[in-house]
mmCIF file of C-alpha atoms in Angstrom:
data_model
loop_
_atom_site.group_PDB
_atom_site.id
_atom_site.type_symbol
_atom_site.label_atom_id
_atom_site.label_comp_id
_atom_site.label_asym_id
_atom_site.label_seq_id
_atom_site.Cartn_x
_atom_site.Cartn_y
_atom_site.Cartn_z
ATOM 1 C CA MET A 19 123.068 56.948 77.623
ATOM 2 C CA VAL A 20 126.291 56.366 79.562
ATOM 3 C CA ILE A 21 127.905 59.334 77.777
ATOM 4 C CA LYS A 22 124.936 61.584 78.654
ATOM 5 C CA GLU A 23 125.190 60.506 82.310
ATOM 6 C CA PHE A 24 128.928 61.234 82.264
ATOM 7 C CA PHE A 25 128.346 64.782 80.924
ATOM 8 C CA ASN A 26 125.601 65.431 83.485
ATOM 9 C CA ILE A 27 127.946 64.516 86.337
ATOM 10 C CA PHE A 28 130.850 66.389 84.723
ATOM 11 C CA PHE A 29 128.910 69.665 84.278
ATOM 12 C CA SER A 30 127.193 69.449 87.665
ATOM 13 C CA MET A 31 130.679 69.526 89.234
ATOM 14 C CA PHE A 32 131.206 73.010 87.760
ATOM 15 C CA LYS A 33 127.666 74.330 87.971
ATOM 16 C CA ARG A 34 127.276 76.983 90.706
ATOM 17 C CA LYS A 35 124.700 76.040 93.229
ATOM 18 C CA LYS A 36 121.722 78.394 93.322
ATOM 19 C CA LEU A 37 121.591 80.674 96.353
ATOM 20 C CA VAL A 38 118.149 82.120 97.004
ATOM 21 C CA ARG A 39 117.783 85.452 98.808
ATOM 22 C CA LEU A 40 114.593 84.936 100.790
ATOM 23 C CA GLY A 41 113.077 88.090 102.292
ATOM 24 C CA PHE A 42 110.752 88.097 105.314
ATOM 25 C CA TYR A 43 108.365 91.021 104.994
ATOM 26 C CA GLY A 44 105.240 92.080 106.804
ATOM 27 C CA PRO A 45 103.690 94.422 109.339
ATOM 28 C CA VAL A 46 105.027 94.879 112.856
ATOM 29 C CA ASN A 47 104.689 91.938 115.310
ATOM 30 C CA ALA A 48 103.434 89.460 112.719
ATOM 31 C CA GLY A 49 106.163 86.971 113.634
ATOM 32 C CA LYS A 50 108.740 87.426 110.864
ATOM 33 C CA THR A 51 111.713 86.881 113.174
ATOM 34 C CA SER A 52 109.977 83.968 114.922
ATOM 35 C CA LEU A 53 109.539 82.245 111.550
ATOM 36 C CA ALA A 54 113.094 83.075 110.412
ATOM 37 C CA ASN A 55 114.363 81.690 113.749
ATOM 38 C CA ARG A 56 112.296 78.512 113.379
ATOM 39 C CA ILE A 57 113.680 77.872 109.848
ATOM 40 C CA SER A 58 117.229 78.751 110.863
ATOM 41 C CA LYS A 59 117.055 76.542 113.952
ATOM 42 C CA ASP A 60 115.533 73.628 111.983
ATOM 43 C CA PHE A 61 118.484 73.601 109.567
ATOM 44 C CA THR A 62 121.461 75.207 111.334
ATOM 45 C CA GLY A 63 120.627 74.804 115.011
ATOM 46 C CA GLU A 64 121.042 78.562 115.514
ATOM 47 C CA GLU A 65 118.528 81.373 115.749
ATOM 48 C CA LEU A 66 118.699 84.572 113.715
ATOM 49 C CA GLY A 67 117.343 87.352 115.913
ATOM 50 C CA THR A 68 115.636 88.226 119.166
ATOM 51 C CA VAL A 69 111.877 88.174 119.555
ATOM 52 C CA SER A 70 109.813 90.437 121.810
ATOM 53 C CA LYS A 71 106.233 91.445 122.479
ATOM 54 C CA ILE A 72 107.348 95.083 122.306
ATOM 55 C CA PRO A 73 106.720 96.332 118.752
ATOM 56 C CA HIS A 74 109.678 97.071 116.451
ATOM 57 C CA GLU A 75 112.048 94.587 118.117
ATOM 58 C CA THR A 76 113.742 94.052 114.730
ATOM 59 C CA ARG A 77 115.029 97.462 113.668
ATOM 60 C CA GLU A 78 117.836 96.391 111.357
ATOM 61 C CA ILE A 79 118.058 93.927 108.480
ATOM 62 C CA GLN A 80 119.270 90.572 109.849
ATOM 63 C CA ILE A 81 120.771 87.976 107.548
ATOM 64 C CA LYS A 82 121.551 84.321 108.046
ATOM 65 C CA GLU A 83 123.688 83.199 105.147
ATOM 66 C CA LYS A 84 123.756 79.881 103.337
ATOM 67 C CA VAL A 85 121.041 78.033 105.188
ATOM 68 C CA LYS A 86 120.702 74.679 103.468
ATOM 69 C CA ILE A 87 117.054 73.669 103.523
ATOM 70 C CA LYS A 88 116.327 70.015 102.770
ATOM 71 C CA LYS A 89 112.960 68.492 102.107
ATOM 72 C CA GLY A 90 112.828 64.926 100.781
ATOM 73 C CA ASN A 91 115.190 64.831 97.805
ATOM 74 C CA LYS A 92 115.054 68.607 97.356
ATOM 75 C CA GLU A 93 117.788 70.853 98.689
ATOM 76 C CA LEU A 94 118.482 74.568 98.307
ATOM 77 C CA ASP A 95 120.765 77.170 99.875
ATOM 78 C CA PHE A 96 119.044 80.262 101.197
ATOM 79 C CA ASN A 97 120.126 83.598 102.579
ATOM 80 C CA LEU A 98 117.404 84.364 105.120
ATOM 81 C CA ILE A 99 116.815 88.131 105.151
ATOM 82 C CA ASP A 100 114.689 89.211 108.103
ATOM 83 C CA THR A 101 113.432 92.787 107.735
ATOM 84 C CA PRO A 102 111.967 95.258 110.252
ATOM 85 C CA GLY A 103 108.167 95.403 110.302
ATOM 86 C CA ILE A 104 106.688 97.988 107.972
ATOM 87 C CA ALA A 105 104.483 100.661 109.530
ATOM 88 C CA THR A 106 103.013 103.995 108.485
ATOM 89 C CA LYS A 107 103.228 105.508 111.974
ATOM 90 C CA ILE A 108 105.533 105.300 114.982
ATOM 91 C CA ASP A 109 104.699 106.979 118.264
ATOM 92 C CA TYR A 110 107.407 106.699 120.903
ATOM 93 C CA THR A 111 104.811 106.953 123.701
ATOM 94 C CA ASP A 112 103.517 103.504 122.667
ATOM 95 C CA PHE A 113 106.820 102.039 123.884
ATOM 96 C CA LEU A 114 106.408 103.686 127.293
ATOM 97 C CA LYS A 115 103.398 101.409 127.848
ATOM 98 C CA HIS A 116 105.776 98.454 127.550
ATOM 99 C CA GLY A 117 107.949 99.728 130.398
ATOM 100 C CA LEU A 118 110.671 101.498 128.417
ATOM 101 C CA SER A 119 112.086 104.764 129.738
ATOM 102 C CA ALA A 120 111.398 107.938 127.737
ATOM 103 C CA LYS A 121 114.982 107.940 126.470
ATOM 104 C CA GLU A 122 114.832 104.270 125.446
ATOM 105 C CA ALA A 123 111.421 104.782 123.819
ATOM 106 C CA LYS A 124 112.606 107.749 121.752
ATOM 107 C CA GLU A 125 115.707 105.861 120.647
ATOM 108 C CA ARG A 126 113.644 102.794 119.733
ATOM 109 C CA ALA A 127 111.248 104.991 117.710
ATOM 110 C CA ARG A 128 114.152 106.650 115.890
ATOM 111 C CA GLU A 129 115.716 103.279 115.051
ATOM 112 C CA ALA A 130 112.311 101.899 114.023
ATOM 113 C CA THR A 131 111.766 104.689 111.460
ATOM 114 C CA GLN A 132 115.185 103.905 109.948
ATOM 115 C CA GLY A 133 114.294 100.205 109.955
ATOM 116 C CA VAL A 134 111.150 100.790 107.895
ATOM 117 C CA ILE A 135 113.120 102.836 105.353
ATOM 118 C CA GLU A 136 115.779 100.086 105.114
ATOM 119 C CA ALA A 137 113.188 97.324 104.760
ATOM 120 C CA ILE A 138 111.629 99.054 101.749
ATOM 121 C CA LYS A 139 115.076 99.693 100.195
ATOM 122 C CA TRP A 140 115.900 95.991 100.547
ATOM 123 C CA LEU A 141 113.057 95.030 98.207
ATOM 124 C CA GLU A 142 115.711 95.474 95.503
ATOM 125 C CA ASN A 143 117.873 92.745 97.063
ATOM 126 C CA VAL A 144 115.578 89.747 97.378
ATOM 127 C CA ASP A 145 114.744 86.916 94.963
ATOM 128 C CA CYS A 146 111.509 85.815 96.606
ATOM 129 C CA VAL A 147 109.531 86.887 99.645
ATOM 130 C CA LEU A 148 107.537 85.442 102.491
ATOM 131 C CA VAL A 149 104.903 87.983 103.468
ATOM 132 C CA VAL A 150 104.266 87.107 107.101
ATOM 133 C CA LEU A 151 100.854 88.188 108.398
ATOM 134 C CA ASP A 152 99.294 87.790 111.819
ATOM 135 C CA SER A 153 96.312 85.542 111.039
ATOM 136 C CA THR A 154 94.403 86.897 114.053
ATOM 137 C CA GLU A 155 94.371 90.419 112.555
ATOM 138 C CA ASN A 156 92.315 91.964 109.737
ATOM 139 C CA PRO A 157 94.348 91.346 106.553
ATOM 140 C CA TYR A 158 92.738 94.266 104.638
ATOM 141 C CA ASN A 159 95.424 96.520 105.972
ATOM 142 C CA GLN A 160 97.069 99.110 103.756
ATOM 143 C CA VAL A 161 100.566 98.089 104.863
ATOM 144 C CA ASN A 162 99.899 94.514 103.672
ATOM 145 C CA ILE A 163 98.398 95.769 100.408
ATOM 146 C CA THR A 164 101.360 98.116 99.823
ATOM 147 C CA ILE A 165 103.953 95.385 100.474
ATOM 148 C CA ILE A 166 102.238 92.854 98.218
ATOM 149 C CA GLY A 167 101.581 95.503 95.540
ATOM 150 C CA ASN A 168 105.262 96.460 95.491
ATOM 151 C CA LEU A 169 106.366 92.834 95.200
ATOM 152 C CA ALA A 170 103.909 92.285 92.337
ATOM 153 C CA ALA A 171 105.181 95.428 90.576
ATOM 154 C CA ARG A 172 108.748 94.064 90.861
ATOM 155 C CA LYS A 173 107.617 90.587 89.744
ATOM 156 C CA ILE A 174 109.087 89.017 92.912
ATOM 157 C CA PRO A 175 107.519 85.609 93.759
ATOM 158 C CA VAL A 176 105.482 85.760 96.964
ATOM 159 C CA LEU A 177 104.228 83.224 99.470
ATOM 160 C CA ILE A 178 101.852 84.585 102.097
ATOM 161 C CA VAL A 179 102.276 83.053 105.531
ATOM 162 C CA GLY A 180 99.411 83.356 107.997
ATOM 163 C CA ASN A 181 101.233 83.048 111.310
ATOM 164 C CA LYS A 182 99.820 82.397 114.811
ATOM 165 C CA ILE A 183 97.366 79.624 113.854
ATOM 166 C CA ASP A 184 97.766 78.404 117.440
ATOM 167 C CA VAL A 185 95.695 81.418 118.580
ATOM 168 C CA LYS A 186 91.929 80.828 118.734
ATOM 169 C CA LYS A 187 90.773 83.783 116.619
ATOM 170 C CA SER A 188 93.204 82.979 113.778
ATOM 171 C CA SER A 189 91.602 82.838 110.311
ATOM 172 C CA ILE A 190 93.523 81.754 107.213
ATOM 173 C CA LYS A 191 90.331 81.965 105.131
ATOM 174 C CA ARG A 192 90.167 85.709 105.784
ATOM 175 C CA ILE A 193 93.706 86.125 104.362
ATOM 176 C CA GLU A 194 92.874 83.917 101.379
ATOM 177 C CA SER A 195 89.836 86.008 100.531
ATOM 178 C CA ALA A 196 91.830 89.238 100.899
ATOM 179 C CA PHE A 197 94.575 88.027 98.539
ATOM 180 C CA PRO A 198 92.900 85.410 96.298
ATOM 181 C CA GLN A 199 95.653 85.474 93.672
ATOM 182 C CA TYR A 200 98.316 84.256 96.157
ATOM 183 C CA LYS A 201 99.056 80.957 97.868
ATOM 184 C CA VAL A 202 98.495 81.263 101.626
ATOM 185 C CA ILE A 203 100.018 78.875 104.170
ATOM 186 C CA GLY A 204 98.872 78.813 107.772
ATOM 187 C CA LEU A 205 101.431 77.971 110.449
ATOM 188 C CA SER A 206 102.558 78.670 113.956
ATOM 189 C CA ALA A 207 106.194 79.751 114.187
ATOM 190 C CA LEU A 208 105.791 79.315 117.941
ATOM 191 C CA THR A 209 104.646 75.677 118.022
ATOM 192 C CA GLY A 210 105.958 74.541 114.611
ATOM 193 C CA ASN A 211 102.504 73.475 113.469
ATOM 194 C CA GLY A 212 102.185 73.709 109.652
ATOM 195 C CA MET A 213 105.949 73.852 108.979
ATOM 196 C CA GLU A 214 106.001 70.676 106.814
ATOM 197 C CA GLU A 215 103.463 72.106 104.354
ATOM 198 C CA PHE A 216 105.312 75.415 104.501
ATOM 199 C CA TYR A 217 108.638 73.831 103.432
ATOM 200 C CA ASN A 218 106.885 72.083 100.507
ATOM 201 C CA GLU A 219 105.446 75.408 99.349
ATOM 202 C CA LEU A 220 108.798 77.136 99.808
ATOM 203 C CA PHE A 221 110.329 74.818 97.190
ATOM 204 C CA ASN A 222 107.390 75.523 94.856
ATOM 205 C CA LEU A 223 108.031 79.245 95.317
ATOM 206 C CA VAL A 224 111.657 79.138 94.171
ATOM 207 C CA ARG A 225 111.125 76.615 91.368
ATOM 208 C CA MET B 23 86.357 125.451 121.984
ATOM 209 C CA LYS B 24 85.304 122.320 120.081
ATOM 210 C CA LYS B 25 87.704 121.104 117.460
ATOM 211 C CA GLY B 26 86.370 119.753 114.185
ATOM 212 C CA LEU B 27 87.906 117.513 111.555
ATOM 213 C CA THR B 28 89.112 119.099 108.354
ATOM 214 C CA PHE B 29 88.876 117.128 105.132
ATOM 215 C CA GLN B 30 90.641 118.360 102.039
ATOM 216 C CA PHE B 31 89.885 117.029 98.585
ATOM 217 C CA LEU B 32 92.714 116.842 96.096
ATOM 218 C CA SER B 33 91.582 116.299 92.526
ATOM 219 C CA TYR B 34 93.646 114.425 89.978
ATOM 220 C CA ASP B 35 94.084 117.671 88.020
ATOM 221 C CA GLU B 36 95.855 119.296 90.983
ATOM 222 C CA ILE B 37 98.529 116.604 91.402
ATOM 223 C CA GLY B 38 98.404 114.534 88.196
ATOM 224 C CA SER B 39 101.059 116.619 86.466
ATOM 225 C CA LEU B 40 103.512 116.457 89.413
ATOM 226 C CA ASN B 41 106.196 113.788 89.590
ATOM 227 C CA SER B 42 105.978 111.209 92.423
ATOM 228 C CA SER B 43 108.397 113.044 94.689
ATOM 229 C CA ASP B 44 106.551 116.374 94.414
ATOM 230 C CA ARG B 45 103.198 114.660 94.787
ATOM 231 C CA ILE B 46 104.358 113.038 98.040
ATOM 232 C CA LYS B 47 105.761 116.346 99.322
ATOM 233 C CA GLU B 48 102.404 118.009 98.659
ATOM 234 C CA ILE B 49 100.469 115.179 100.341
ATOM 235 C CA LEU B 50 102.655 115.314 103.461
ATOM 236 C CA ARG B 51 102.483 119.119 103.575
ATOM 237 C CA ILE B 52 98.684 118.957 103.769
ATOM 238 C CA VAL B 53 98.560 116.000 106.196
ATOM 239 C CA LYS B 54 101.035 117.747 108.516
ATOM 240 C CA GLU B 55 98.510 120.594 108.735
ATOM 241 C CA ASN B 56 96.303 118.044 110.549
ATOM 242 C CA LYS B 57 93.945 117.625 107.621
ATOM 243 C CA ILE B 58 92.458 114.398 106.328
ATOM 244 C CA LEU B 59 93.139 114.155 102.653
ATOM 245 C CA LEU B 60 90.838 112.587 100.049
ATOM 246 C CA ILE B 61 92.703 112.115 96.791
ATOM 247 C CA GLU B 62 91.007 111.348 93.506
ATOM 248 C CA GLY B 63 92.580 108.173 92.102
ATOM 249 C CA LYS B 64 94.340 105.234 93.703
ATOM 250 C CA MET B 65 98.001 105.791 94.568
ATOM 251 C CA LYS B 66 100.332 103.268 92.941
ATOM 252 C CA SER B 67 101.996 100.715 95.265
ATOM 253 C CA GLU B 68 105.473 102.077 94.485
ATOM 254 C CA GLU B 69 104.285 105.587 95.353
ATOM 255 C CA GLN B 70 102.771 104.328 98.593
ATOM 256 C CA ALA B 71 106.115 102.752 99.511
ATOM 257 C CA MET B 72 107.850 106.074 98.763
ATOM 258 C CA LEU B 73 105.257 107.868 100.875
ATOM 259 C CA ILE B 74 105.932 105.505 103.791
ATOM 260 C CA GLN B 75 109.700 106.088 103.477
ATOM 261 C CA LYS B 76 109.265 109.866 103.344
ATOM 262 C CA THR B 77 106.831 109.731 106.280
ATOM 263 C CA MET B 78 109.394 107.809 108.349
ATOM 264 C CA GLN B 79 112.029 110.455 107.572
ATOM 265 C CA GLU B 80 109.734 113.199 108.834
ATOM 266 C CA ILE B 81 108.531 111.615 112.077
ATOM 267 C CA ASP B 82 109.327 113.794 115.077
ATOM 268 C CA LYS B 83 107.712 114.902 118.344
ATOM 269 C CA LYS B 84 104.784 116.562 116.544
ATOM 270 C CA PHE B 85 104.330 114.263 113.574
ATOM 271 C CA GLN B 86 103.744 110.575 114.380
ATOM 272 C CA GLY B 87 103.078 109.369 110.859
ATOM 273 C CA ILE B 88 100.016 108.646 108.761
ATOM 274 C CA GLU B 89 97.064 106.353 108.295
ATOM 275 C CA ILE B 90 96.306 105.501 104.686
ATOM 276 C CA ALA B 91 93.774 103.493 102.711
ATOM 277 C CA THR B 92 93.185 103.142 99.006
ATOM 278 C CA ILE B 93 89.855 102.193 97.502
ATOM 279 C CA GLU B 94 89.575 100.448 94.157
ATOM 280 C CA GLY B 95 87.246 101.816 91.515
ATOM 281 C CA LYS B 96 85.748 98.526 90.362
ATOM 282 C CA ASN B 97 83.333 97.892 87.570
ATOM 283 C CA SER B 98 82.065 94.458 86.591
ATOM 284 C CA ASN B 99 81.038 95.572 83.104
ATOM 285 C CA ALA B 100 83.724 94.474 80.609
ATOM 286 C CA PHE B 101 82.905 97.264 78.130
ATOM 287 C CA VAL B 102 83.189 99.963 80.832
ATOM 288 C CA ASN B 103 86.502 98.410 81.930
ATOM 289 C CA VAL B 104 87.903 98.714 78.388
ATOM 290 C CA ILE B 105 86.807 102.373 78.231
ATOM 291 C CA ASN B 106 88.372 102.965 81.673
ATOM 292 C CA SER B 107 91.669 101.385 80.551
ATOM 293 C CA LEU B 108 91.770 103.678 77.516
ATOM 294 C CA GLU B 109 90.947 106.674 79.712
ATOM 295 C CA LYS B 110 93.801 105.666 82.071
ATOM 296 C CA MET B 111 96.243 105.527 79.157
ATOM 297 C CA ILE B 112 95.234 108.951 77.890
ATOM 298 C CA PHE B 113 94.353 110.953 81.003
ATOM 299 C CA GLY B 114 95.960 108.966 83.879
ATOM 300 C CA ASP B 115 94.378 106.760 86.541
ATOM 301 C CA ARG B 116 91.495 108.598 88.205
ATOM 302 C CA SER B 117 89.640 105.485 89.344
ATOM 303 C CA GLY B 118 89.171 104.833 93.045
ATOM 304 C CA PHE B 119 90.411 107.169 95.742
ATOM 305 C CA THR B 120 92.985 107.419 98.499
ATOM 306 C CA VAL B 121 92.410 108.555 102.092
ATOM 307 C CA ILE B 122 95.397 109.809 104.104
ATOM 308 C CA GLY B 123 95.246 111.294 107.569
ATOM 309 C CA PRO B 124 97.723 112.224 110.289
ATOM 310 C CA ALA B 125 98.191 109.444 112.879
ATOM 311 C CA SER B 126 97.726 112.026 115.648
ATOM 312 C CA ILE B 127 94.071 112.389 114.551
ATOM 313 C CA VAL B 128 93.209 109.205 112.666
ATOM 314 C CA LYS B 129 93.483 106.171 114.897
ATOM 315 C CA GLU B 130 92.672 103.585 112.265
ATOM 316 C CA ILE B 131 91.183 103.206 108.812
ATOM 317 C CA LYS B 132 89.415 99.856 108.610
ATOM 318 C CA LYS B 133 88.775 98.457 105.221
ATOM 319 C CA ASP B 134 87.067 95.401 103.859
ATOM 320 C CA PRO B 135 85.982 94.775 100.288
ATOM 321 C CA ASN B 136 82.704 96.670 100.669
ATOM 322 C CA LYS B 137 83.260 99.463 103.164
ATOM 323 C CA ILE B 138 85.761 101.785 104.738
ATOM 324 C CA GLU B 139 85.602 103.071 108.328
ATOM 325 C CA LEU B 140 87.704 105.893 109.693
ATOM 326 C CA PHE B 141 88.230 105.986 113.455
ATOM 327 C CA THR B 142 89.545 109.136 115.065
ATOM 328 C CA LYS B 143 91.388 109.570 118.346
ATOM 329 C CA LYS B 144 89.431 111.148 121.200
#
């Protein structure tokens, strides 16, 4: 017994700690960066990216490396990989409505198209994924179905996060019935409501 | 002059023999002619992701992207499902269908398990 204990301690000294590449995927303005910021701030005190009501605020992959997430006696190191929102269309005139100049809007649209391409490419570089959906929106959206279908085809573990439960018309049940084969967690990245259950499920995801 | 909507049907036989890249090129060629495309068979998720990437590469002043929806061809009868699986293996997946339209014309395609609604821009 004592010998076994000795070997356990001895080998654990040389065993490389697992680093999980956690991707944040989803449609535009679902709150991927808000959730990545909340997690990053909870465990490192720093945020990861900027958040805006203007669509396509995240237009490049943003990574926060070696975020140690602790929950009870569980502990894991994560690379948080926040990806640009995936869309099938981008019209620069939509940005004009948010007060951007024509030049800024065109540039934002150009960067946004590149961001979508990059986000899809990065599916090759993640170990597990949080699919972040806006729980106030209809989940039967082709972008959501395409993202989840691609993750299933690559056998990448998925946890669906229904964000914005603080908003009145939020419905987690609607997401659950759209994707019955997946675990769905409702939370508010804005208020922090639901984060405890989320962290528990996160450890189940990477088990 | 009043403008109408043009729908084009693409049967599995027309694109089934093409590889994914050529299939996507053909789909985008038709959609960029401002036509709404009805494709026999459900596009695979990987192909849809490729289509989104290719669409993003082609967005410019004229072309704003696409709206897409796939519809499952479901059957609750186990025997029919076995026959369908065999048919898929031999002839390819013709079940369900895919709707793709240019974003300049199609505002939204709403889908729930039982129906599909296509909304056009004014």
